[in-house]
Coordinates of C-alpha atoms in Angstrom, one line a residue:
X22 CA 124.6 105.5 91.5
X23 CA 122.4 102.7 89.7
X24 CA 124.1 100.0 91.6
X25 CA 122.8 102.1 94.9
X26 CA 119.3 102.1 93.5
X27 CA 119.7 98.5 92.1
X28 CA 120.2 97.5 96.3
X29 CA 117.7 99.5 97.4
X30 CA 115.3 98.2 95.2
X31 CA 116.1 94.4 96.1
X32 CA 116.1 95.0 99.6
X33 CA 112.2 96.4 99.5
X34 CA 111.9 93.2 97.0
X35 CA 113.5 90.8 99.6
X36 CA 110.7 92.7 103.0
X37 CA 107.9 91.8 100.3
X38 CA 108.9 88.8 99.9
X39 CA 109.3 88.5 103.6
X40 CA 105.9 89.4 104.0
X41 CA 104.5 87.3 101.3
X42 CA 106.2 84.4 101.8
X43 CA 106.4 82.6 105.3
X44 CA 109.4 80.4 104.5
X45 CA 111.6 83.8 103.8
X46 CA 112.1 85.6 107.3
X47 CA 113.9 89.4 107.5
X48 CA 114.7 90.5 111.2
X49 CA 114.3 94.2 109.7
X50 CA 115.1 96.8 106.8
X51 CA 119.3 97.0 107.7
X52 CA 119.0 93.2 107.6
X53 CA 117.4 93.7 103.7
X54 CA 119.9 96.2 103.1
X55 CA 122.8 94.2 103.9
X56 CA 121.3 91.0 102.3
X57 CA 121.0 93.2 99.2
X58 CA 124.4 93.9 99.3
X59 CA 125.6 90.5 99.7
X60 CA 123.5 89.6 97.3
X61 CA 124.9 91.9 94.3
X62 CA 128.2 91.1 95.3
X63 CA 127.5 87.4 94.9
X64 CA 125.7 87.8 91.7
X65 CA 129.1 89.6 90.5
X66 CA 131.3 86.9 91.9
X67 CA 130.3 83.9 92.0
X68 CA 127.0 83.6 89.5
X69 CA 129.5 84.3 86.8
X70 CA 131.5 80.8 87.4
X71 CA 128.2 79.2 88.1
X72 CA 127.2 79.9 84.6
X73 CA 130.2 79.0 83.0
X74 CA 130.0 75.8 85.3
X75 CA 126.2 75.2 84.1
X76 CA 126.8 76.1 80.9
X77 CA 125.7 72.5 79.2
X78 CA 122.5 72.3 81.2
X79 CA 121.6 76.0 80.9
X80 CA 121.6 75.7 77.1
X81 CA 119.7 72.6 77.2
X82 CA 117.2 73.9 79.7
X83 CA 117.2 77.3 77.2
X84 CA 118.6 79.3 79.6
X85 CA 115.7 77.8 82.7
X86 CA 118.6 77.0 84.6
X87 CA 119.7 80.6 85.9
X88 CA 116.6 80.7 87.9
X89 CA 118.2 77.8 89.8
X90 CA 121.4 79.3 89.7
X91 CA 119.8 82.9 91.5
X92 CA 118.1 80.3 93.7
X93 CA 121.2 79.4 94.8
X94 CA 122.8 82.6 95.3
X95 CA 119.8 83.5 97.3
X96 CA 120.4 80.5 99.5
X97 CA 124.1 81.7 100.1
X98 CA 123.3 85.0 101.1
X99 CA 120.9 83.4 103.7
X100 CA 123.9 81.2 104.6
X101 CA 126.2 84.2 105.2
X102 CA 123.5 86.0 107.0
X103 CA 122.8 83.5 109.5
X104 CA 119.8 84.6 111.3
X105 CA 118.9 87.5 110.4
X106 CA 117.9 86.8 107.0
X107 CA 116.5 82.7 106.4
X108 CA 115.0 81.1 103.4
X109 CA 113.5 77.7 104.1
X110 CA 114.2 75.6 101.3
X111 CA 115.2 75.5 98.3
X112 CA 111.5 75.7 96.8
X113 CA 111.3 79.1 98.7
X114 CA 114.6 80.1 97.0
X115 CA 113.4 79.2 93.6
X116 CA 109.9 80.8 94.1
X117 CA 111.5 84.1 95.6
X118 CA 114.0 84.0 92.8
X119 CA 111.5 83.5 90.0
X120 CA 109.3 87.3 91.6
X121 CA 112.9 89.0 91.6
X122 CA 113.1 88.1 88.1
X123 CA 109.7 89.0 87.5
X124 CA 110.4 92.4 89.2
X125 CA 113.2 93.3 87.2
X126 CA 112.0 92.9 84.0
X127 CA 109.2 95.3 84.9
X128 CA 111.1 97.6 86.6
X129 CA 113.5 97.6 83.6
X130 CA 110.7 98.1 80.6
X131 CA 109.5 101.2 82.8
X132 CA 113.4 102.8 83.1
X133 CA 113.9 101.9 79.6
X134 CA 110.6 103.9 78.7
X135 CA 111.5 107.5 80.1

């Protein structure tokens, strides 16, 4: 049921971004939905090997380095979307990556306070 939530809530993060950002373009909320979804499922799979890949850099960078490595996830799920869901660049990945961190974290310290 959390993992439900978890998409739902990235997929009204990923239409603000849309809206905020003109580099990031959603065709519509199933669009988010289904980027959402590719998106957890790539931060289960893949993001995992990237970190064990990164490992080196991410502990020189003190740990900087996962916002490239979510920047890059981000940029495969627009990949696998094709059209429907397009991030210009990987500044615009990095930037969207860096508010979906920043989201988290707030959206965690207010679960974690009931």
């Amino acid at each position: 049921m959390k993992w439900l939530a978890h998409i739902i809530v990235n997929a009204v993060l990923l239409l603000a971004l849309a809206g905020y950002f003109q580099s990031i373009h959603l065709s519509g909320v199933g669009a988010a939905l289904l980027a959402s979804f590719l998106l957890s499922l790539l931060n289960m799979v893949v993001k995992p090997i990237l970190i064990v890949l990164t490992l080196p850099v991410t502990v020189l960078t003190f740990g900087l380095f996962l916002f490239v490595i979510n920047a890059l996830t981000l940029l495969m799920t627009s990949w696998l979307m094709g059209d429907s869901f397009t991030i210009d660049g990987f500044g615009a990945a990095l930037l969207a990556s860096l508010a979906i961190s920043l989201f988290h974290v707030i959206i965690d310290a207010i679960s974690d306070r009931d």
